[in-house]
Amino acid sequence: MRSLIAIALAAVALSPAHAEERTDRLKHQVWPGTEPVQGSRYAYEGLRGFAICIVRDQPDMVRALLRQSPYTEQVKAGQSLVNENIDCMQRSAMSFAYSYLRGALVEALYARDFSKLGKGEASVRLAAPFEDTRLASCIASSNPVEADTLVRTPPVSGYQDRSYRRLTPDILKCANRTSMPGPPPQMLPYQIAEALYRAPPGDDIASDETAE
C-alpha cells in the first residue's frame, strides 16, 4: 500500500510580538507517514479555515497544485503552498497526511464554486484522484442531497454526526456494491466533495431540493 505523505504544520499567533520570530519557528517538513490529522475538532476546523483562506487568496496556486500529476509532484507543490501561506494558518501543531490537505482544498473549492447543490461550475480541472474513491462516488450519486449536506457541515460536530446517520443506508449499500471499506470518518466528506465537484448533480436535483 502506497505511503501517504505527511506535512507538519506549525503555527504561532500572528500578533506583532510574534511577527519577527515566526519565520524561524515555522519549519515545515515533509516525511513519509500514514497519520490523519492529529488532534481534536479544532485541528479539523483549522485545516478547513486554512483551505478556505488559500482558495480565496491564492486561486492560481491551488489550481496548479490540484492539476499536478504524479502524486509526488503534487506533494511538493503542496509543501510550497503551505510554506508560502503561513498567514492563513489559525491553529498550532497540526500534523496530517497530504491527502487531508488536498481533500480540504477540494472541499473549499466545492463550497466556493457551488453555492448550493447543482448550482455552479467547477473552476479547476482536477488531476486523477490518488485513492480509490468508488465508495464516495457511489454515495454522492445515491443520495446527492444528503451528501452535499455532509460536505457542508462543520467537521467533528453534532451536525456531521446527524448527517452521517441519515447517510448510513447509502453508505452500507455502496460499501456492499463496491466492496470498499470506508475511509476514516473525516476523509469521507473530502472524497464525497470531490465526487460532487467532478460530476455535480443536474439542475433538476437542485430544483427538487428548493421545492421541498
PDB file of C-alpha atoms in Angstrom:
ATOM      1  CA  MET A   1       0.000   0.000   0.000  1.00  0.00           C
ATOM      2  CA  ARG A   2       1.410   3.382  -1.029  1.00  0.00           C
ATOM      3  CA  SER A   3       2.564   5.503   1.844  1.00  0.00           C
ATOM      4  CA  LEU A   4       0.841   8.798   2.306  1.00  0.00           C
ATOM      5  CA  ILE A   5       2.945  11.901   2.655  1.00  0.00           C
ATOM      6  CA  ALA A   6       2.562  13.798   5.890  1.00  0.00           C
ATOM      7  CA  ILE A   7       3.021  17.520   6.194  1.00  0.00           C
ATOM      8  CA  ALA A   8       3.892  19.023   9.557  1.00  0.00           C
ATOM      9  CA  LEU A   9       2.137  22.317  10.054  1.00  0.00           C
ATOM     10  CA  ALA A  10       3.057  24.510  12.970  1.00  0.00           C
ATOM     11  CA  ALA A  11       1.680  27.993  13.511  1.00  0.00           C
ATOM     12  CA  VAL A  12       2.078  30.675  16.161  1.00  0.00           C
ATOM     13  CA  ALA A  13      -0.232  33.573  16.890  1.00  0.00           C
ATOM     14  CA  LEU A  14       0.035  36.238  14.216  1.00  0.00           C
ATOM     15  CA  SER A  15       0.345  39.122  16.657  1.00  0.00           C
ATOM     16  CA  PRO A  16       3.064  41.808  16.205  1.00  0.00           C
ATOM     17  CA  ALA A  17       5.021  40.251  19.052  1.00  0.00           C
ATOM     18  CA  HIS A  18       5.374  37.024  17.093  1.00  0.00           C
ATOM     19  CA  ALA A  19       5.927  38.522  13.658  1.00  0.00           C
ATOM     20  CA  GLU A  20       9.721  38.553  13.730  1.00  0.00           C
ATOM     21  CA  GLU A  21      10.229  35.079  15.175  1.00  0.00           C
ATOM     22  CA  ARG A  22       7.592  33.388  13.042  1.00  0.00           C
ATOM     23  CA  THR A  23       9.927  32.680  10.114  1.00  0.00           C
ATOM     24  CA  ASP A  24      12.492  30.970  12.326  1.00  0.00           C
ATOM     25  CA  ARG A  25       9.986  28.952  14.329  1.00  0.00           C
ATOM     26  CA  LEU A  26       7.902  27.656  11.464  1.00  0.00           C
ATOM     27  CA  LYS A  27       9.906  24.876   9.879  1.00  0.00           C
ATOM     28  CA  HIS A  28       7.672  22.761   7.664  1.00  0.00           C
ATOM     29  CA  GLN A  29       8.901  19.294   6.815  1.00  0.00           C
ATOM     30  CA  VAL A  30       7.549  16.566   4.564  1.00  0.00           C
ATOM     31  CA  TRP A  31       8.059  12.948   5.532  1.00  0.00           C
ATOM     32  CA  PRO A  32       6.527   9.528   4.753  1.00  0.00           C
ATOM     33  CA  GLY A  33       3.686   8.615   7.053  1.00  0.00           C
ATOM     34  CA  THR A  34       0.102   7.464   7.331  1.00  0.00           C
ATOM     35  CA  GLU A  35      -1.260   9.648  10.118  1.00  0.00           C
ATOM     36  CA  PRO A  36      -4.563  11.504   9.760  1.00  0.00           C
ATOM     37  CA  VAL A  37      -4.987  14.914  11.320  1.00  0.00           C
ATOM     38  CA  GLN A  38      -3.672  14.806  14.857  1.00  0.00           C
ATOM     39  CA  GLY A  39      -5.847  16.430  17.480  1.00  0.00           C
ATOM     40  CA  SER A  40      -9.440  17.361  18.128  1.00  0.00           C
ATOM     41  CA  ARG A  41     -12.239  19.064  16.261  1.00  0.00           C
ATOM     42  CA  TYR A  42     -10.174  22.259  16.403  1.00  0.00           C
ATOM     43  CA  ALA A  43      -7.470  20.703  14.229  1.00  0.00           C
ATOM     44  CA  TYR A  44     -10.010  19.911  11.514  1.00  0.00           C
ATOM     45  CA  GLU A  45     -11.548  23.357  11.852  1.00  0.00           C
ATOM     46  CA  GLY A  46      -8.074  24.856  11.493  1.00  0.00           C
ATOM     47  CA  LEU A  47      -7.438  22.808   8.376  1.00  0.00           C
ATOM     48  CA  ARG A  48     -10.779  23.879   6.888  1.00  0.00           C
ATOM     49  CA  GLY A  49     -10.062  27.526   7.669  1.00  0.00           C
ATOM     50  CA  PHE A  50      -6.622  27.260   6.106  1.00  0.00           C
ATOM     51  CA  ALA A  51      -8.050  25.703   2.940  1.00  0.00           C
ATOM     52  CA  ILE A  52     -10.796  28.345   2.637  1.00  0.00           C
ATOM     53  CA  CYS A  53      -8.211  31.104   3.044  1.00  0.00           C
ATOM     54  CA  ILE A  54      -5.885  29.590   0.416  1.00  0.00           C
ATOM     55  CA  VAL A  55      -8.685  29.025  -2.105  1.00  0.00           C
ATOM     56  CA  ARG A  56      -9.783  32.635  -1.630  1.00  0.00           C
ATOM     57  CA  ASP A  57      -6.356  34.293  -1.687  1.00  0.00           C
ATOM     58  CA  GLN A  58      -4.271  32.005  -3.908  1.00  0.00           C
ATOM     59  CA  PRO A  59      -6.581  30.522  -6.576  1.00  0.00           C
ATOM     60  CA  ASP A  60      -3.780  30.180  -9.138  1.00  0.00           C
ATOM     61  CA  MET A  61      -1.583  28.217  -6.719  1.00  0.00           C
ATOM     62  CA  VAL A  62      -4.489  25.949  -5.781  1.00  0.00           C
ATOM     63  CA  ARG A  63      -5.342  25.357  -9.444  1.00  0.00           C
ATOM     64  CA  ALA A  64      -1.727  24.485 -10.267  1.00  0.00           C
ATOM     65  CA  LEU A  65      -1.486  22.186  -7.247  1.00  0.00           C
ATOM     66  CA  LEU A  66      -4.649  20.195  -7.927  1.00  0.00           C
ATOM     67  CA  ARG A  67      -3.802  19.742 -11.596  1.00  0.00           C
ATOM     68  CA  GLN A  68      -0.379  18.297 -10.769  1.00  0.00           C
ATOM     69  CA  SER A  69       0.445  14.706 -11.592  1.00  0.00           C
ATOM     70  CA  PRO A  70       2.042  12.421 -10.482  1.00  0.00           C
ATOM     71  CA  TYR A  71       1.350  12.337  -6.754  1.00  0.00           C
ATOM     72  CA  THR A  72       4.907  13.177  -5.710  1.00  0.00           C
ATOM     73  CA  GLU A  73       4.830  16.393  -7.719  1.00  0.00           C
ATOM     74  CA  GLN A  74       1.537  17.399  -6.135  1.00  0.00           C
ATOM     75  CA  VAL A  75       3.004  16.816  -2.682  1.00  0.00           C
ATOM     76  CA  LYS A  76       5.945  19.100  -3.491  1.00  0.00           C
ATOM     77  CA  ALA A  77       3.557  21.780  -4.707  1.00  0.00           C
ATOM     78  CA  GLY A  78       1.516  21.304  -1.536  1.00  0.00           C
ATOM     79  CA  GLN A  79       4.581  21.892   0.605  1.00  0.00           C
ATOM     80  CA  SER A  80       5.295  25.129  -1.252  1.00  0.00           C
ATOM     81  CA  LEU A  81       1.683  26.190  -0.829  1.00  0.00           C
ATOM     82  CA  VAL A  82       1.937  25.688   2.922  1.00  0.00           C
ATOM     83  CA  ASN A  83       5.287  27.447   3.270  1.00  0.00           C
ATOM     84  CA  GLU A  84       4.208  30.486   1.267  1.00  0.00           C
ATOM     85  CA  ASN A  85       0.871  30.998   3.022  1.00  0.00           C
ATOM     86  CA  ILE A  86       1.641  30.854   6.718  1.00  0.00           C
ATOM     87  CA  ASP A  87      -0.672  33.792   7.391  1.00  0.00           C
ATOM     88  CA  CYS A  88      -3.667  31.587   6.544  1.00  0.00           C
ATOM     89  CA  MET A  89      -2.941  29.270   9.474  1.00  0.00           C
ATOM     90  CA  GLN A  90      -5.164  29.609  12.500  1.00  0.00           C
ATOM     91  CA  ARG A  91      -4.129  26.598  14.604  1.00  0.00           C
ATOM     92  CA  SER A  92      -0.893  25.294  16.002  1.00  0.00           C
ATOM     93  CA  ALA A  93       0.885  21.950  15.958  1.00  0.00           C
ATOM     94  CA  MET A  94      -1.143  20.218  13.267  1.00  0.00           C
ATOM     95  CA  SER A  95       0.231  17.105  11.604  1.00  0.00           C
ATOM     96  CA  PHE A  96      -1.602  15.314   8.817  1.00  0.00           C
ATOM     97  CA  ALA A  97      -1.188  13.222   5.716  1.00  0.00           C
ATOM     98  CA  TYR A  98      -1.058  15.199   2.478  1.00  0.00           C
ATOM     99  CA  SER A  99      -4.348  13.628   1.392  1.00  0.00           C
ATOM    100  CA  TYR A 100      -6.104  15.649   4.103  1.00  0.00           C
ATOM    101  CA  LEU A 101      -4.698  18.926   2.808  1.00  0.00           C
ATOM    102  CA  ARG A 102      -5.731  18.044  -0.734  1.00  0.00           C
ATOM    103  CA  GLY A 103      -9.176  16.959   0.453  1.00  0.00           C
ATOM    104  CA  ALA A 104      -9.703  20.172   2.404  1.00  0.00           C
ATOM    105  CA  LEU A 105      -8.735  22.240  -0.643  1.00  0.00           C
ATOM    106  CA  VAL A 106     -11.183  20.366  -2.878  1.00  0.00           C
ATOM    107  CA  GLU A 107     -13.891  20.741  -0.236  1.00  0.00           C
ATOM    108  CA  ALA A 108     -13.252  24.501  -0.095  1.00  0.00           C
ATOM    109  CA  LEU A 109     -13.347  24.682  -3.893  1.00  0.00           C
ATOM    110  CA  TYR A 110     -16.671  22.844  -3.943  1.00  0.00           C
ATOM    111  CA  ALA A 111     -18.188  25.230  -1.393  1.00  0.00           C
ATOM    112  CA  ARG A 112     -16.930  28.240  -3.367  1.00  0.00           C
ATOM    113  CA  ASP A 113     -17.815  27.075  -6.883  1.00  0.00           C
ATOM    114  CA  PHE A 114     -21.181  25.534  -5.967  1.00  0.00           C
ATOM    115  CA  SER A 115     -23.175  27.832  -3.724  1.00  0.00           C
ATOM    116  CA  LYS A 116     -25.767  25.076  -3.433  1.00  0.00           C
ATOM    117  CA  LEU A 117     -26.267  21.575  -4.781  1.00  0.00           C
ATOM    118  CA  GLY A 118     -26.257  21.554  -8.581  1.00  0.00           C
ATOM    119  CA  LYS A 119     -25.801  25.329  -8.854  1.00  0.00           C
ATOM    120  CA  GLY A 120     -22.387  26.386 -10.091  1.00  0.00           C
ATOM    121  CA  GLU A 121     -19.493  25.330 -12.258  1.00  0.00           C
ATOM    122  CA  ALA A 122     -16.127  23.769 -11.415  1.00  0.00           C
ATOM    123  CA  SER A 123     -13.273  26.246 -11.866  1.00  0.00           C
ATOM    124  CA  VAL A 124     -10.459  23.683 -11.645  1.00  0.00           C
ATOM    125  CA  ARG A 125      -9.867  20.577 -13.729  1.00  0.00           C
ATOM    126  CA  LEU A 126      -8.650  18.130 -11.095  1.00  0.00           C
ATOM    127  CA  ALA A 127      -5.960  15.556 -11.701  1.00  0.00           C
ATOM    128  CA  ALA A 128      -6.993  11.927 -11.260  1.00  0.00           C
ATOM    129  CA  PRO A 129      -7.601  11.011  -7.597  1.00  0.00           C
ATOM    130  CA  PHE A 130      -4.807   9.176  -5.818  1.00  0.00           C
ATOM    131  CA  GLU A 131      -7.052   6.961  -3.712  1.00  0.00           C
ATOM    132  CA  ASP A 132      -9.838   4.610  -4.712  1.00  0.00           C
ATOM    133  CA  THR A 133     -12.912   6.845  -4.396  1.00  0.00           C
ATOM    134  CA  ARG A 134     -15.573   4.464  -5.692  1.00  0.00           C
ATOM    135  CA  LEU A 135     -17.361   4.380  -2.337  1.00  0.00           C
ATOM    136  CA  ALA A 136     -17.598   8.180  -2.147  1.00  0.00           C
ATOM    137  CA  SER A 137     -18.730   8.427  -5.767  1.00  0.00           C
ATOM    138  CA  CYS A 138     -21.453   5.856  -5.136  1.00  0.00           C
ATOM    139  CA  ILE A 139     -22.700   7.725  -2.055  1.00  0.00           C
ATOM    140  CA  ALA A 140     -22.692  11.054  -3.892  1.00  0.00           C
ATOM    141  CA  SER A 141     -24.760   9.651  -6.745  1.00  0.00           C
ATOM    142  CA  SER A 142     -27.051   7.596  -4.477  1.00  0.00           C
ATOM    143  CA  ASN A 143     -28.048  10.490  -2.204  1.00  0.00           C
ATOM    144  CA  PRO A 144     -26.625  13.759  -3.542  1.00  0.00           C
ATOM    145  CA  VAL A 145     -28.757  15.982  -1.314  1.00  0.00           C
ATOM    146  CA  GLU A 146     -27.540  14.455   1.938  1.00  0.00           C
ATOM    147  CA  ALA A 147     -24.017  14.033   0.527  1.00  0.00           C
ATOM    148  CA  ASP A 148     -23.941  17.768  -0.119  1.00  0.00           C
ATOM    149  CA  THR A 149     -25.197  18.417   3.407  1.00  0.00           C
ATOM    150  CA  LEU A 150     -22.440  16.246   4.898  1.00  0.00           C
ATOM    151  CA  VAL A 151     -19.757  18.113   2.968  1.00  0.00           C
ATOM    152  CA  ARG A 152     -21.003  21.474   4.260  1.00  0.00           C
ATOM    153  CA  THR A 153     -21.364  20.532   7.943  1.00  0.00           C
ATOM    154  CA  PRO A 154     -18.702  21.546  10.471  1.00  0.00           C
ATOM    155  CA  PRO A 155     -16.149  18.755  10.993  1.00  0.00           C
ATOM    156  CA  VAL A 156     -16.429  16.519  14.060  1.00  0.00           C
ATOM    157  CA  SER A 157     -19.730  18.107  15.056  1.00  0.00           C
ATOM    158  CA  GLY A 158     -23.216  17.043  16.015  1.00  0.00           C
ATOM    159  CA  TYR A 159     -24.407  18.273  12.627  1.00  0.00           C
ATOM    160  CA  GLN A 160     -21.940  15.950  10.937  1.00  0.00           C
ATOM    161  CA  ASP A 161     -22.992  13.040  13.138  1.00  0.00           C
ATOM    162  CA  ARG A 162     -26.644  13.538  12.202  1.00  0.00           C
ATOM    163  CA  SER A 163     -25.780  13.781   8.530  1.00  0.00           C
ATOM    164  CA  TYR A 164     -23.781  10.561   8.767  1.00  0.00           C
ATOM    165  CA  ARG A 165     -26.751   8.823  10.389  1.00  0.00           C
ATOM    166  CA  ARG A 166     -29.039   9.917   7.568  1.00  0.00           C
ATOM    167  CA  LEU A 167     -26.499   8.647   5.041  1.00  0.00           C
ATOM    168  CA  THR A 168     -25.999   5.288   6.771  1.00  0.00           C
ATOM    169  CA  PRO A 169     -28.303   3.284   4.441  1.00  0.00           C
ATOM    170  CA  ASP A 170     -26.499   4.711   1.410  1.00  0.00           C
ATOM    171  CA  ILE A 171     -23.074   4.089   2.915  1.00  0.00           C
ATOM    172  CA  LEU A 172     -23.945   0.461   3.665  1.00  0.00           C
ATOM    173  CA  LYS A 173     -25.481  -0.057   0.227  1.00  0.00           C
ATOM    174  CA  CYS A 174     -22.460   1.449  -1.517  1.00  0.00           C
ATOM    175  CA  ALA A 175     -19.972  -0.430   0.640  1.00  0.00           C
ATOM    176  CA  ASN A 176     -21.692  -3.660  -0.367  1.00  0.00           C
ATOM    177  CA  ARG A 177     -21.875  -2.637  -4.029  1.00  0.00           C
ATOM    178  CA  THR A 178     -18.253  -1.516  -4.315  1.00  0.00           C
ATOM    179  CA  SER A 179     -16.724  -3.949  -1.775  1.00  0.00           C
ATOM    180  CA  MET A 180     -14.822  -0.949  -0.486  1.00  0.00           C
ATOM    181  CA  PRO A 181     -14.035  -0.370   3.194  1.00  0.00           C
ATOM    182  CA  GLY A 182     -14.851   3.107   4.377  1.00  0.00           C
ATOM    183  CA  PRO A 183     -12.068   5.683   4.723  1.00  0.00           C
ATOM    184  CA  PRO A 184     -11.557   7.497   8.062  1.00  0.00           C
ATOM    185  CA  PRO A 185     -14.677   9.489   9.050  1.00  0.00           C
ATOM    186  CA  GLN A 186     -13.090  12.865   8.290  1.00  0.00           C
ATOM    187  CA  MET A 187     -11.680  11.716   4.943  1.00  0.00           C
ATOM    188  CA  LEU A 188     -15.020  10.540   3.531  1.00  0.00           C
ATOM    189  CA  PRO A 189     -16.533  14.068   3.327  1.00  0.00           C
ATOM    190  CA  TYR A 190     -13.467  15.189   1.373  1.00  0.00           C
ATOM    191  CA  GLN A 191     -13.864  12.320  -1.070  1.00  0.00           C
ATOM    192  CA  ILE A 192     -17.595  12.992  -1.419  1.00  0.00           C
ATOM    193  CA  ALA A 193     -16.867  16.677  -2.062  1.00  0.00           C
ATOM    194  CA  GLU A 194     -14.504  15.635  -4.849  1.00  0.00           C
ATOM    195  CA  ALA A 195     -17.104  13.288  -6.346  1.00  0.00           C
ATOM    196  CA  LEU A 196     -19.691  16.078  -6.344  1.00  0.00           C
ATOM    197  CA  TYR A 197     -17.152  18.523  -7.759  1.00  0.00           C
ATOM    198  CA  ARG A 198     -16.201  16.218 -10.627  1.00  0.00           C
ATOM    199  CA  ALA A 199     -19.767  15.238 -11.514  1.00  0.00           C
ATOM    200  CA  PRO A 200     -22.226  17.718  -9.969  1.00  0.00           C
ATOM    201  CA  PRO A 201     -25.892  16.690  -9.992  1.00  0.00           C
ATOM    202  CA  GLY A 202     -28.090  18.342 -12.589  1.00  0.00           C
ATOM    203  CA  ASP A 203     -30.361  21.312 -12.089  1.00  0.00           C
ATOM    204  CA  ASP A 204     -33.344  19.012 -11.619  1.00  0.00           C
ATOM    205  CA  ILE A 205     -31.973  17.850  -8.257  1.00  0.00           C
ATOM    206  CA  ALA A 206     -31.315  21.397  -7.140  1.00  0.00           C
ATOM    207  CA  SER A 207     -34.843  22.371  -8.176  1.00  0.00           C
ATOM    208  CA  ASP A 208     -36.380  19.461  -6.279  1.00  0.00           C
ATOM    209  CA  GLU A 209     -34.439  20.458  -3.178  1.00  0.00           C
ATOM    210  CA  THR A 210     -35.681  24.050  -3.458  1.00  0.00           C
ATOM    211  CA  ALA A 211     -39.276  22.881  -3.931  1.00  0.00           C
ATOM    212  CA  GLU A 212     -39.160  20.945  -0.710  1.00  0.00           C
TER     213      GLU A 212
END
